[in-house]
Amino acid sequence: MRAYICPKRTSTQPVQPRPPSPRTVAGWILRHPDNLPETDHLQLKAVLARCPELDALTGHVRFFAQMLTGREGERLPQWLEAVRRDDLPGPHTLATGLERDLDAVIAGLTLPWSSGAVEGHVNRIKMLKRQMYGRAGFDLLRKRVLLAG
């Protein structure tokens, strides 16, 4: 331990803080910029200044989040075109998947209807079924679903 610490004490260079973890940076990017504390905002700005690819990705993520929260699905072709211009493999894969059924994706980003409540019920029923470990039949599953609901 002494061999590691002594050079640090005698060094004329200031000790640099540990860089933020990828999970932390991803959290900063995914959070709305208005909800980001000033210190985190400054750290994110420093990280993005060092990595132009991450800066471009941040722009794409925030544009998509704006489309999603503002129900602006008609802007999706513009977003897809911007993603195609950048050489980032992750967004390219997402764009390719979205283009497979472009009309449905645009409708999902634009229309006010959601299947979220149905998905929640399906998830709850699957959880109850898994808890029984396949030991009981449909009748017991039905009773548990009705009692839990």
mmCIF file of N, CA and C in Angstrom:
data_model
loop_
_atom_site.group_PDB
_atom_site.id
_atom_site.type_symbol
_atom_site.label_atom_id
_atom_site.label_comp_id
_atom_site.label_asym_id
_atom_site.label_seq_id
_atom_site.Cartn_x
_atom_site.Cartn_y
_atom_site.Cartn_z
ATOM 1 N N MET A 1 0.833 -1.170 0.000
ATOM 2 C CA MET A 1 0.000 0.000 0.000
ATOM 3 C C MET A 1 0.888 1.247 0.000
ATOM 4 N N ARG A 2 1.937 1.212 0.775
ATOM 5 C CA ARG A 2 2.824 2.361 0.869
ATOM 6 C C ARG A 2 3.463 2.671 -0.493
ATOM 7 N N ALA A 3 3.830 1.629 -1.242
ATOM 8 C CA ALA A 3 4.450 1.821 -2.547
ATOM 9 C C ALA A 3 3.484 2.492 -3.516
ATOM 10 N N TYR A 4 2.188 2.273 -3.342
ATOM 11 C CA TYR A 4 1.183 2.889 -4.217
ATOM 12 C C TYR A 4 0.897 4.330 -3.809
ATOM 13 N N ILE A 5 0.810 4.592 -2.527
ATOM 14 C CA ILE A 5 0.407 5.915 -2.038
ATOM 15 C C ILE A 5 1.544 6.934 -2.091
ATOM 16 N N CYS A 6 2.773 6.524 -1.788
ATOM 17 C CA CYS A 6 3.892 7.474 -1.737
ATOM 18 C C CYS A 6 4.094 8.249 -3.031
ATOM 19 N N PRO A 7 4.092 7.627 -4.203
ATOM 20 C CA PRO A 7 4.241 8.427 -5.433
ATOM 21 C C PRO A 7 3.094 9.426 -5.630
ATOM 22 N N LYS A 8 1.923 9.087 -5.178
ATOM 23 C CA LYS A 8 0.793 10.006 -5.305
ATOM 24 C C LYS A 8 0.999 11.247 -4.421
ATOM 25 N N ARG A 9 1.561 11.049 -3.251
ATOM 26 C CA ARG A 9 1.782 12.170 -2.326
ATOM 27 C C ARG A 9 2.859 13.111 -2.834
ATOM 28 N N THR A 10 3.875 12.557 -3.488
ATOM 29 C CA THR A 10 4.993 13.386 -3.927
ATOM 30 C C THR A 10 4.809 13.911 -5.349
ATOM 31 N N SER A 11 3.787 13.470 -6.040
ATOM 32 C CA SER A 11 3.556 13.910 -7.409
ATOM 33 C C SER A 11 3.112 15.370 -7.433
ATOM 34 N N THR A 12 3.567 16.105 -8.455
ATOM 35 C CA THR A 12 3.166 17.511 -8.586
ATOM 36 C C THR A 12 1.829 17.651 -9.311
ATOM 37 N N GLN A 13 1.397 16.582 -9.993
ATOM 38 C CA GLN A 13 0.128 16.631 -10.697
ATOM 39 C C GLN A 13 -1.022 16.387 -9.720
ATOM 40 N N PRO A 14 -2.118 17.110 -9.902
ATOM 41 C CA PRO A 14 -3.264 16.867 -9.011
ATOM 42 C C PRO A 14 -3.885 15.497 -9.312
ATOM 43 N N VAL A 15 -4.418 14.886 -8.307
ATOM 44 C CA VAL A 15 -5.064 13.593 -8.467
ATOM 45 C C VAL A 15 -6.401 13.817 -9.166
ATOM 46 N N GLN A 16 -6.601 13.098 -10.261
ATOM 47 C CA GLN A 16 -7.830 13.240 -11.034
ATOM 48 C C GLN A 16 -8.950 12.430 -10.387
ATOM 49 N N PRO A 17 -10.158 12.954 -10.387
ATOM 50 C CA PRO A 17 -11.273 12.165 -9.846
ATOM 51 C C PRO A 17 -11.576 10.985 -10.761
ATOM 52 N N ARG A 18 -12.162 9.967 -10.195
ATOM 53 C CA ARG A 18 -12.519 8.782 -10.959
ATOM 54 C C ARG A 18 -13.592 9.150 -11.985
ATOM 55 N N PRO A 19 -13.448 8.674 -13.209
ATOM 56 C CA PRO A 19 -14.460 9.002 -14.225
ATOM 57 C C PRO A 19 -15.790 8.328 -13.877
ATOM 58 N N PRO A 20 -16.898 8.893 -14.331
ATOM 59 C CA PRO A 20 -18.194 8.294 -14.022
ATOM 60 C C PRO A 20 -18.353 6.946 -14.729
ATOM 61 N N SER A 21 -19.121 6.072 -14.125
ATOM 62 C CA SER A 21 -19.342 4.748 -14.708
ATOM 63 C C SER A 21 -20.262 4.856 -15.923
ATOM 64 N N PRO A 22 -20.211 3.885 -16.811
ATOM 65 C CA PRO A 22 -21.120 3.895 -17.968
ATOM 66 C C PRO A 22 -22.591 3.946 -17.552
ATOM 67 N N ARG A 23 -22.936 3.279 -16.460
ATOM 68 C CA ARG A 23 -24.324 3.296 -15.974
ATOM 69 C C ARG A 23 -24.726 4.703 -15.551
ATOM 70 N N THR A 24 -23.826 5.408 -14.895
ATOM 71 C CA THR A 24 -24.108 6.772 -14.463
ATOM 72 C C THR A 24 -24.302 7.690 -15.666
ATOM 73 N N VAL A 25 -23.431 7.565 -16.646
ATOM 74 C CA VAL A 25 -23.531 8.402 -17.850
ATOM 75 C C VAL A 25 -24.832 8.095 -18.588
ATOM 76 N N ALA A 26 -25.184 6.812 -18.679
ATOM 77 C CA ALA A 26 -26.443 6.438 -19.331
ATOM 78 C C ALA A 26 -27.632 7.045 -18.585
ATOM 79 N N GLY A 27 -27.577 7.053 -17.261
ATOM 80 C CA GLY A 27 -28.641 7.677 -16.479
ATOM 81 C C GLY A 27 -28.757 9.167 -16.754
ATOM 82 N N TRP A 28 -27.626 9.832 -16.889
ATOM 83 C CA TRP A 28 -27.640 11.272 -17.199
ATOM 84 C C TRP A 28 -28.251 11.523 -18.573
ATOM 85 N N ILE A 29 -27.911 10.664 -19.542
ATOM 86 C CA ILE A 29 -28.416 10.840 -20.904
ATOM 87 C C ILE A 29 -29.918 10.580 -20.961
ATOM 88 N N LEU A 30 -30.375 9.566 -20.251
ATOM 89 C CA LEU A 30 -31.784 9.183 -20.315
ATOM 90 C C LEU A 30 -32.692 10.094 -19.493
ATOM 91 N N ARG A 31 -32.140 10.825 -18.559
ATOM 92 C CA ARG A 31 -32.942 11.729 -17.742
ATOM 93 C C ARG A 31 -33.225 13.015 -18.518
ATOM 94 N N HIS A 32 -34.373 13.601 -18.255
ATOM 95 C CA HIS A 32 -34.721 14.870 -18.908
ATOM 96 C C HIS A 32 -33.704 15.922 -18.463
ATOM 97 N N PRO A 33 -33.170 16.721 -19.395
ATOM 98 C CA PRO A 33 -32.135 17.707 -19.034
ATOM 99 C C PRO A 33 -32.575 18.691 -17.945
ATOM 100 N N ASP A 34 -33.865 19.013 -17.883
ATOM 101 C CA ASP A 34 -34.339 19.938 -16.847
ATOM 102 C C ASP A 34 -34.318 19.311 -15.456
ATOM 103 N N ASN A 35 -34.349 17.973 -15.384
ATOM 104 C CA ASN A 35 -34.356 17.276 -14.093
ATOM 105 C C ASN A 35 -32.963 16.847 -13.648
ATOM 106 N N LEU A 36 -31.957 17.250 -14.392
ATOM 107 C CA LEU A 36 -30.583 16.877 -14.070
ATOM 108 C C LEU A 36 -29.957 17.942 -13.174
ATOM 109 N N PRO A 37 -29.424 17.546 -12.008
ATOM 110 C CA PRO A 37 -28.756 18.539 -11.145
ATOM 111 C C PRO A 37 -27.592 19.213 -11.871
ATOM 112 N N GLU A 38 -27.268 20.409 -11.464
ATOM 113 C CA GLU A 38 -26.243 21.204 -12.138
ATOM 114 C C GLU A 38 -24.884 20.495 -12.172
ATOM 115 N N THR A 39 -24.509 19.827 -11.077
ATOM 116 C CA THR A 39 -23.216 19.130 -11.055
ATOM 117 C C THR A 39 -23.200 17.986 -12.064
ATOM 118 N N ASP A 40 -24.304 17.224 -12.133
ATOM 119 C CA ASP A 40 -24.379 16.126 -13.100
ATOM 120 C C ASP A 40 -24.393 16.663 -14.522
ATOM 121 N N HIS A 41 -25.074 17.781 -14.718
ATOM 122 C CA HIS A 41 -25.128 18.397 -16.045
ATOM 123 C C HIS A 41 -23.725 18.806 -16.506
ATOM 124 N N LEU A 42 -22.937 19.369 -15.612
ATOM 125 C CA LEU A 42 -21.577 19.769 -15.962
ATOM 126 C C LEU A 42 -20.693 18.558 -16.250
ATOM 127 N N GLN A 43 -20.862 17.496 -15.444
ATOM 128 C CA GLN A 43 -20.078 16.288 -15.682
ATOM 129 C C GLN A 43 -20.461 15.646 -17.013
ATOM 130 N N LEU A 44 -21.753 15.629 -17.324
ATOM 131 C CA LEU A 44 -22.193 15.074 -18.600
ATOM 132 C C LEU A 44 -21.633 15.884 -19.754
ATOM 133 N N LYS A 45 -21.646 17.189 -19.596
ATOM 134 C CA LYS A 45 -21.110 18.063 -20.641
ATOM 135 C C LYS A 45 -19.629 17.760 -20.885
ATOM 136 N N ALA A 46 -18.876 17.514 -19.810
ATOM 137 C CA ALA A 46 -17.454 17.192 -19.938
ATOM 138 C C ALA A 46 -17.260 15.846 -20.636
ATOM 139 N N VAL A 47 -18.090 14.868 -20.291
ATOM 140 C CA VAL A 47 -17.987 13.548 -20.927
ATOM 141 C C VAL A 47 -18.316 13.657 -22.416
ATOM 142 N N LEU A 48 -19.380 14.389 -22.747
ATOM 143 C CA LEU A 48 -19.787 14.522 -24.145
ATOM 144 C C LEU A 48 -18.756 15.299 -24.972
ATOM 145 N N ALA A 49 -18.034 16.219 -24.325
ATOM 146 C CA ALA A 49 -17.000 16.968 -25.037
ATOM 147 C C ALA A 49 -15.837 16.063 -25.429
ATOM 148 N N ARG A 50 -15.601 15.013 -24.634
ATOM 149 C CA ARG A 50 -14.498 14.097 -24.917
ATOM 150 C C ARG A 50 -14.861 13.015 -25.929
ATOM 151 N N CYS A 51 -16.163 12.773 -26.138
ATOM 152 C CA CYS A 51 -16.581 11.663 -26.999
ATOM 153 C C CYS A 51 -17.667 12.133 -27.964
ATOM 154 N N PRO A 52 -17.308 12.458 -29.199
ATOM 155 C CA PRO A 52 -18.298 12.957 -30.153
ATOM 156 C C PRO A 52 -19.379 11.922 -30.500
ATOM 157 N N GLU A 53 -19.030 10.624 -30.488
ATOM 158 C CA GLU A 53 -20.032 9.592 -30.772
ATOM 159 C C GLU A 53 -21.114 9.582 -29.703
ATOM 160 N N LEU A 54 -20.700 9.723 -28.451
ATOM 161 C CA LEU A 54 -21.662 9.759 -27.348
ATOM 162 C C LEU A 54 -22.513 11.021 -27.400
ATOM 163 N N ASP A 55 -21.909 12.097 -27.854
ATOM 164 C CA ASP A 55 -22.656 13.348 -28.013
ATOM 165 C C ASP A 55 -23.739 13.187 -29.079
ATOM 166 N N ALA A 56 -23.393 12.545 -30.196
ATOM 167 C CA ALA A 56 -24.380 12.305 -31.256
ATOM 168 C C ALA A 56 -25.479 11.376 -30.759
ATOM 169 N N LEU A 57 -25.107 10.339 -30.028
ATOM 170 C CA LEU A 57 -26.090 9.410 -29.480
ATOM 171 C C LEU A 57 -27.041 10.119 -28.519
ATOM 172 N N THR A 58 -26.504 11.019 -27.702
ATOM 173 C CA THR A 58 -27.334 11.779 -26.766
ATOM 174 C C THR A 58 -28.373 12.607 -27.519
ATOM 175 N N GLY A 59 -27.962 13.213 -28.614
ATOM 176 C CA GLY A 59 -28.914 13.974 -29.427
ATOM 177 C C GLY A 59 -30.030 13.104 -29.970
ATOM 178 N N HIS A 60 -29.688 11.896 -30.440
ATOM 179 C CA HIS A 60 -30.703 10.987 -30.966
ATOM 180 C C HIS A 60 -31.654 10.513 -29.864
ATOM 181 N N VAL A 61 -31.094 10.199 -28.705
ATOM 182 C CA VAL A 61 -31.927 9.731 -27.592
ATOM 183 C C VAL A 61 -32.906 10.822 -27.164
ATOM 184 N N ARG A 62 -32.435 12.031 -27.055
ATOM 185 C CA ARG A 62 -33.305 13.122 -26.598
ATOM 186 C C ARG A 62 -34.362 13.485 -27.645
ATOM 187 N N PHE A 63 -34.003 13.406 -28.920
ATOM 188 C CA PHE A 63 -34.979 13.666 -29.980
ATOM 189 C C PHE A 63 -36.079 12.600 -29.947
ATOM 190 N N PHE A 64 -35.670 11.330 -29.767
ATOM 191 C CA PHE A 64 -36.651 10.246 -29.704
ATOM 192 C C PHE A 64 -37.537 10.398 -28.466
ATOM 193 N N ALA A 65 -36.956 10.781 -27.348
ATOM 194 C CA ALA A 65 -37.740 10.982 -26.124
ATOM 195 C C ALA A 65 -38.759 12.101 -26.310
ATOM 196 N N GLN A 66 -38.376 13.148 -27.021
ATOM 197 C CA GLN A 66 -39.312 14.233 -27.325
ATOM 198 C C GLN A 66 -40.471 13.732 -28.172
ATOM 199 N N MET A 67 -40.162 12.907 -29.179
ATOM 200 C CA MET A 67 -41.214 12.332 -30.016
ATOM 201 C C MET A 67 -42.147 11.461 -29.185
ATOM 202 N N LEU A 68 -41.570 10.669 -28.299
ATOM 203 C CA LEU A 68 -42.344 9.729 -27.502
ATOM 204 C C LEU A 68 -43.255 10.445 -26.514
ATOM 205 N N THR A 69 -42.722 11.413 -25.794
ATOM 206 C CA THR A 69 -43.524 12.098 -24.775
ATOM 207 C C THR A 69 -44.477 13.120 -25.364
ATOM 208 N N GLY A 70 -44.149 13.663 -26.529
ATOM 209 C CA GLY A 70 -45.003 14.673 -27.144
ATOM 210 C C GLY A 70 -45.947 14.114 -28.191
ATOM 211 N N ARG A 71 -45.940 12.781 -28.358
ATOM 212 C CA ARG A 71 -46.775 12.120 -29.375
ATOM 213 C C ARG A 71 -46.588 12.760 -30.748
ATOM 214 N N GLU A 72 -45.329 12.817 -31.171
ATOM 215 C CA GLU A 72 -44.974 13.444 -32.447
ATOM 216 C C GLU A 72 -44.422 12.388 -33.401
ATOM 217 N N GLY A 73 -45.201 11.332 -33.625
ATOM 218 C CA GLY A 73 -44.765 10.226 -34.476
ATOM 219 C C GLY A 73 -44.473 10.620 -35.906
ATOM 220 N N GLU A 74 -45.065 11.709 -36.369
ATOM 221 C CA GLU A 74 -44.819 12.148 -37.748
ATOM 222 C C GLU A 74 -43.372 12.589 -37.958
ATOM 223 N N ARG A 75 -42.635 12.816 -36.869
ATOM 224 C CA ARG A 75 -41.229 13.212 -36.976
ATOM 225 C C ARG A 75 -40.278 12.011 -37.040
ATOM 226 N N LEU A 76 -40.823 10.789 -36.973
ATOM 227 C CA LEU A 76 -39.986 9.587 -36.971
ATOM 228 C C LEU A 76 -39.133 9.452 -38.227
ATOM 229 N N PRO A 77 -39.654 9.683 -39.438
ATOM 230 C CA PRO A 77 -38.768 9.586 -40.616
ATOM 231 C C PRO A 77 -37.569 10.543 -40.539
ATOM 232 N N GLN A 78 -37.777 11.714 -39.981
ATOM 233 C CA GLN A 78 -36.678 12.672 -39.802
ATOM 234 C C GLN A 78 -35.638 12.103 -38.842
ATOM 235 N N TRP A 79 -36.090 11.466 -37.757
ATOM 236 C CA TRP A 79 -35.185 10.863 -36.776
ATOM 237 C C TRP A 79 -34.425 9.704 -37.418
ATOM 238 N N LEU A 80 -35.123 8.865 -38.179
ATOM 239 C CA LEU A 80 -34.469 7.733 -38.837
ATOM 240 C C LEU A 80 -33.386 8.197 -39.802
ATOM 241 N N GLU A 81 -33.667 9.271 -40.534
ATOM 242 C CA GLU A 81 -32.686 9.816 -41.467
ATOM 243 C C GLU A 81 -31.450 10.334 -40.725
ATOM 244 N N ALA A 82 -31.671 11.012 -39.601
ATOM 245 C CA ALA A 82 -30.544 11.526 -38.808
ATOM 246 C C ALA A 82 -29.711 10.381 -38.240
ATOM 247 N N VAL A 83 -30.363 9.304 -37.816
ATOM 248 C CA VAL A 83 -29.635 8.140 -37.277
ATOM 249 C C VAL A 83 -28.807 7.485 -38.375
ATOM 250 N N ARG A 84 -29.356 7.392 -39.569
ATOM 251 C CA ARG A 84 -28.633 6.776 -40.684
ATOM 252 C C ARG A 84 -27.390 7.573 -41.076
ATOM 253 N N ARG A 85 -27.420 8.878 -40.890
ATOM 254 C CA ARG A 85 -26.257 9.709 -41.246
ATOM 255 C C ARG A 85 -25.078 9.448 -40.323
ATOM 256 N N ASP A 86 -25.333 9.121 -39.066
ATOM 257 C CA ASP A 86 -24.245 8.867 -38.114
ATOM 258 C C ASP A 86 -23.803 7.410 -38.195
ATOM 259 N N ASP A 87 -22.537 7.185 -37.888
ATOM 260 C CA ASP A 87 -21.980 5.832 -37.947
ATOM 261 C C ASP A 87 -22.003 5.221 -36.545
ATOM 262 N N LEU A 88 -23.216 4.983 -36.028
ATOM 263 C CA LEU A 88 -23.379 4.394 -34.703
ATOM 264 C C LEU A 88 -24.174 3.095 -34.849
ATOM 265 N N PRO A 89 -23.564 1.942 -34.545
ATOM 266 C CA PRO A 89 -24.246 0.665 -34.802
ATOM 267 C C PRO A 89 -25.504 0.441 -33.954
ATOM 268 N N GLY A 90 -25.532 0.877 -32.710
ATOM 269 C CA GLY A 90 -26.696 0.657 -31.857
ATOM 270 C C GLY A 90 -27.958 1.308 -32.395
ATOM 271 N N PRO A 91 -27.928 2.609 -32.658
ATOM 272 C CA PRO A 91 -29.121 3.247 -33.228
ATOM 273 C C PRO A 91 -29.485 2.717 -34.617
ATOM 274 N N HIS A 92 -28.488 2.273 -35.384
ATOM 275 C CA HIS A 92 -28.791 1.704 -36.706
ATOM 276 C C HIS A 92 -29.645 0.450 -36.548
ATOM 277 N N THR A 93 -29.308 -0.389 -35.570
ATOM 278 C CA THR A 93 -30.072 -1.608 -35.330
ATOM 279 C C THR A 93 -31.500 -1.268 -34.919
ATOM 280 N N LEU A 94 -31.654 -0.297 -34.024
ATOM 281 C CA LEU A 94 -32.988 0.129 -33.604
ATOM 282 C C LEU A 94 -33.768 0.687 -34.789
ATOM 283 N N ALA A 95 -33.127 1.504 -35.610
ATOM 284 C CA ALA A 95 -33.793 2.101 -36.768
ATOM 285 C C ALA A 95 -34.253 1.026 -37.746
ATOM 286 N N THR A 96 -33.420 0.016 -37.963
ATOM 287 C CA THR A 96 -33.794 -1.075 -38.864
ATOM 288 C C THR A 96 -35.020 -1.807 -38.337
ATOM 289 N N GLY A 97 -35.050 -2.054 -37.035
ATOM 290 C CA GLY A 97 -36.205 -2.721 -36.432
ATOM 291 C C GLY A 97 -37.469 -1.881 -36.532
ATOM 292 N N LEU A 98 -37.348 -0.572 -36.333
ATOM 293 C CA LEU A 98 -38.513 0.302 -36.409
ATOM 294 C C LEU A 98 -39.035 0.415 -37.836
ATOM 295 N N GLU A 99 -38.139 0.367 -38.808
ATOM 296 C CA GLU A 99 -38.550 0.494 -40.208
ATOM 297 C C GLU A 99 -39.299 -0.728 -40.716
ATOM 298 N N ARG A 100 -39.180 -1.855 -40.035
ATOM 299 C CA ARG A 100 -39.877 -3.067 -40.480
ATOM 300 C C ARG A 100 -41.391 -2.869 -40.483
ATOM 301 N N ASP A 101 -41.899 -2.103 -39.517
ATOM 302 C CA ASP A 101 -43.330 -1.820 -39.464
ATOM 303 C C ASP A 101 -43.518 -0.341 -39.136
ATOM 304 N N LEU A 102 -43.084 0.484 -40.052
ATOM 305 C CA LEU A 102 -43.023 1.927 -39.836
ATOM 306 C C LEU A 102 -44.390 2.527 -39.525
ATOM 307 N N ASP A 103 -45.427 2.089 -40.239
ATOM 308 C CA ASP A 103 -46.766 2.662 -40.002
ATOM 309 C C ASP A 103 -47.249 2.385 -38.587
ATOM 310 N N ALA A 104 -47.012 1.178 -38.085
ATOM 311 C CA ALA A 104 -47.441 0.836 -36.723
ATOM 312 C C ALA A 104 -46.654 1.637 -35.684
ATOM 313 N N VAL A 105 -45.371 1.827 -35.914
ATOM 314 C CA VAL A 105 -44.551 2.593 -34.973
ATOM 315 C C VAL A 105 -44.994 4.054 -34.947
ATOM 316 N N ILE A 106 -45.248 4.616 -36.110
ATOM 317 C CA ILE A 106 -45.715 6.007 -36.164
ATOM 318 C C ILE A 106 -47.055 6.132 -35.450
ATOM 319 N N ALA A 107 -47.950 5.167 -35.662
ATOM 320 C CA ALA A 107 -49.248 5.196 -34.974
ATOM 321 C C ALA A 107 -49.060 5.074 -33.465
ATOM 322 N N GLY A 108 -48.144 4.213 -33.041
ATOM 323 C CA GLY A 108 -47.883 4.048 -31.606
ATOM 324 C C GLY A 108 -47.306 5.294 -30.966
ATOM 325 N N LEU A 109 -46.515 6.047 -31.725
ATOM 326 C CA LEU A 109 -45.934 7.284 -31.202
ATOM 327 C C LEU A 109 -46.897 8.463 -31.293
ATOM 328 N N THR A 110 -47.982 8.324 -32.047
ATOM 329 C CA THR A 110 -48.884 9.448 -32.281
ATOM 330 C C THR A 110 -50.219 9.309 -31.559
ATOM 331 N N LEU A 111 -50.806 8.133 -31.605
ATOM 332 C CA LEU A 111 -52.161 7.947 -31.081
ATOM 333 C C LEU A 111 -52.173 7.852 -29.556
ATOM 334 N N PRO A 112 -53.271 8.249 -28.920
ATOM 335 C CA PRO A 112 -53.325 8.268 -27.454
ATOM 336 C C PRO A 112 -53.596 6.908 -26.819
ATOM 337 N N TRP A 113 -53.956 5.886 -27.590
ATOM 338 C CA TRP A 113 -54.304 4.597 -27.007
ATOM 339 C C TRP A 113 -53.058 3.821 -26.618
ATOM 340 N N SER A 114 -53.205 3.013 -25.553
ATOM 341 C CA SER A 114 -52.077 2.240 -25.053
ATOM 342 C C SER A 114 -52.565 0.878 -24.579
ATOM 343 N N SER A 115 -51.742 -0.133 -24.756
ATOM 344 C CA SER A 115 -52.071 -1.471 -24.253
ATOM 345 C C SER A 115 -51.328 -1.744 -22.946
ATOM 346 N N GLY A 116 -50.854 -0.690 -22.301
ATOM 347 C CA GLY A 116 -50.084 -0.843 -21.071
ATOM 348 C C GLY A 116 -50.845 -1.534 -19.957
ATOM 349 N N ALA A 117 -52.136 -1.218 -19.801
ATOM 350 C CA ALA A 117 -52.933 -1.846 -18.741
ATOM 351 C C ALA A 117 -53.087 -3.342 -19.001
ATOM 352 N N VAL A 118 -53.326 -3.714 -20.246
ATOM 353 C CA VAL A 118 -53.461 -5.126 -20.597
ATOM 354 C C VAL A 118 -52.147 -5.855 -20.350
ATOM 355 N N GLU A 119 -51.038 -5.246 -20.748
ATOM 356 C CA GLU A 119 -49.728 -5.853 -20.535
ATOM 357 C C GLU A 119 -49.457 -6.048 -19.040
ATOM 358 N N GLY A 120 -49.901 -5.103 -18.232
ATOM 359 C CA GLY A 120 -49.732 -5.232 -16.786
ATOM 360 C C GLY A 120 -50.479 -6.433 -16.232
ATOM 361 N N HIS A 121 -51.710 -6.644 -16.699
ATOM 362 C CA HIS A 121 -52.494 -7.795 -16.238
ATOM 363 C C HIS A 121 -51.868 -9.103 -16.703
ATOM 364 N N VAL A 122 -51.397 -9.145 -17.942
ATOM 365 C CA VAL A 122 -50.750 -10.354 -18.455
ATOM 366 C C VAL A 122 -49.507 -10.663 -17.630
ATOM 367 N N ASN A 123 -48.728 -9.640 -17.313
ATOM 368 C CA ASN A 123 -47.522 -9.823 -16.508
ATOM 369 C C ASN A 123 -47.871 -10.358 -15.116
ATOM 370 N N ARG A 124 -48.928 -9.829 -14.521
ATOM 371 C CA ARG A 124 -49.348 -10.285 -13.188
ATOM 372 C C ARG A 124 -49.787 -11.742 -13.222
ATOM 373 N N ILE A 125 -50.551 -12.138 -14.247
ATOM 374 C CA ILE A 125 -51.019 -13.521 -14.353
ATOM 375 C C ILE A 125 -49.839 -14.471 -14.569
ATOM 376 N N LYS A 126 -48.874 -14.067 -15.374
ATOM 377 C CA LYS A 126 -47.688 -14.901 -15.581
ATOM 378 C C LYS A 126 -46.903 -15.074 -14.281
ATOM 379 N N MET A 127 -46.835 -14.007 -13.495
ATOM 380 C CA MET A 127 -46.138 -14.097 -12.211
ATOM 381 C C MET A 127 -46.847 -15.087 -11.293
ATOM 382 N N LEU A 128 -48.172 -15.048 -11.230
ATOM 383 C CA LEU A 128 -48.922 -15.994 -10.402
ATOM 384 C C LEU A 128 -48.708 -17.427 -10.888
ATOM 385 N N LYS A 129 -48.701 -17.613 -12.182
ATOM 386 C CA LYS A 129 -48.502 -18.942 -12.747
ATOM 387 C C LYS A 129 -47.115 -19.473 -12.404
ATOM 388 N N ARG A 130 -46.107 -18.610 -12.490
ATOM 389 C CA ARG A 130 -44.742 -19.038 -12.157
ATOM 390 C C ARG A 130 -44.616 -19.395 -10.682
ATOM 391 N N GLN A 131 -45.354 -18.705 -9.827
ATOM 392 C CA GLN A 131 -45.274 -18.992 -8.397
ATOM 393 C C GLN A 131 -45.763 -20.398 -8.066
ATOM 394 N N MET A 132 -46.633 -20.944 -8.913
ATOM 395 C CA MET A 132 -47.185 -22.266 -8.632
ATOM 396 C C MET A 132 -46.278 -23.370 -9.158
ATOM 397 N N TYR A 133 -45.243 -23.047 -9.897
ATOM 398 C CA TYR A 133 -44.251 -24.014 -10.390
ATOM 399 C C TYR A 133 -44.895 -25.171 -11.154
ATOM 400 N N GLY A 134 -46.005 -24.947 -11.839
ATOM 401 C CA GLY A 134 -46.638 -25.987 -12.629
ATOM 402 C C GLY A 134 -47.289 -27.085 -11.816
ATOM 403 N N ARG A 135 -47.502 -26.876 -10.518
ATOM 404 C CA ARG A 135 -48.041 -27.917 -9.650
ATOM 405 C C ARG A 135 -49.566 -27.998 -9.674
ATOM 406 N N ALA A 136 -50.222 -26.969 -10.152
ATOM 407 C CA ALA A 136 -51.678 -26.970 -10.110
ATOM 408 C C ALA A 136 -52.235 -26.731 -11.498
ATOM 409 N N GLY A 137 -53.469 -27.050 -11.658
ATOM 410 C CA GLY A 137 -54.111 -26.911 -12.953
ATOM 411 C C GLY A 137 -54.744 -25.540 -13.144
ATOM 412 N N PHE A 138 -55.554 -25.454 -14.180
ATOM 413 C CA PHE A 138 -56.186 -24.193 -14.557
ATOM 414 C C PHE A 138 -57.144 -23.684 -13.475
ATOM 415 N N ASP A 139 -57.844 -24.599 -12.795
ATOM 416 C CA ASP A 139 -58.830 -24.174 -11.786
ATOM 417 C C ASP A 139 -58.185 -23.374 -10.653
ATOM 418 N N LEU A 140 -57.044 -23.861 -10.150
ATOM 419 C CA LEU A 140 -56.360 -23.137 -9.076
ATOM 420 C C LEU A 140 -55.804 -21.811 -9.583
ATOM 421 N N LEU A 141 -55.253 -21.811 -10.801
ATOM 422 C CA LEU A 141 -54.749 -20.560 -11.377
ATOM 423 C C LEU A 141 -55.883 -19.547 -11.496
ATOM 424 N N ARG A 142 -57.047 -19.985 -11.944
ATOM 425 C CA ARG A 142 -58.214 -19.103 -12.079
ATOM 426 C C ARG A 142 -58.592 -18.506 -10.729
ATOM 427 N N LYS A 143 -58.618 -19.329 -9.683
ATOM 428 C CA LYS A 143 -58.963 -18.838 -8.344
ATOM 429 C C LYS A 143 -57.948 -17.819 -7.849
ATOM 430 N N ARG A 144 -56.669 -18.104 -8.081
ATOM 431 C CA ARG A 144 -55.630 -17.172 -7.620
ATOM 432 C C ARG A 144 -55.715 -15.837 -8.355
ATOM 433 N N VAL A 145 -55.981 -15.900 -9.661
ATOM 434 C CA VAL A 145 -56.101 -14.661 -10.446
ATOM 435 C C VAL A 145 -57.284 -13.856 -9.941
ATOM 436 N N LEU A 146 -58.419 -14.505 -9.694
ATOM 437 C CA LEU A 146 -59.610 -13.790 -9.234
ATOM 438 C C LEU A 146 -59.423 -13.223 -7.822
ATOM 439 N N LEU A 147 -58.739 -13.967 -6.955
ATOM 440 C CA LEU A 147 -58.503 -13.486 -5.589
ATOM 441 C C LEU A 147 -57.454 -12.376 -5.557
ATOM 442 N N ALA A 148 -56.460 -12.456 -6.432
ATOM 443 C CA ALA A 148 -55.404 -11.434 -6.437
ATOM 444 C C ALA A 148 -55.868 -10.152 -7.085
ATOM 445 N N GLY A 149 -56.851 -10.235 -7.961
ATOM 446 C CA GLY A 149 -57.300 -9.052 -8.710
ATOM 447 C C GLY A 149 -58.168 -8.212 -7.883
#
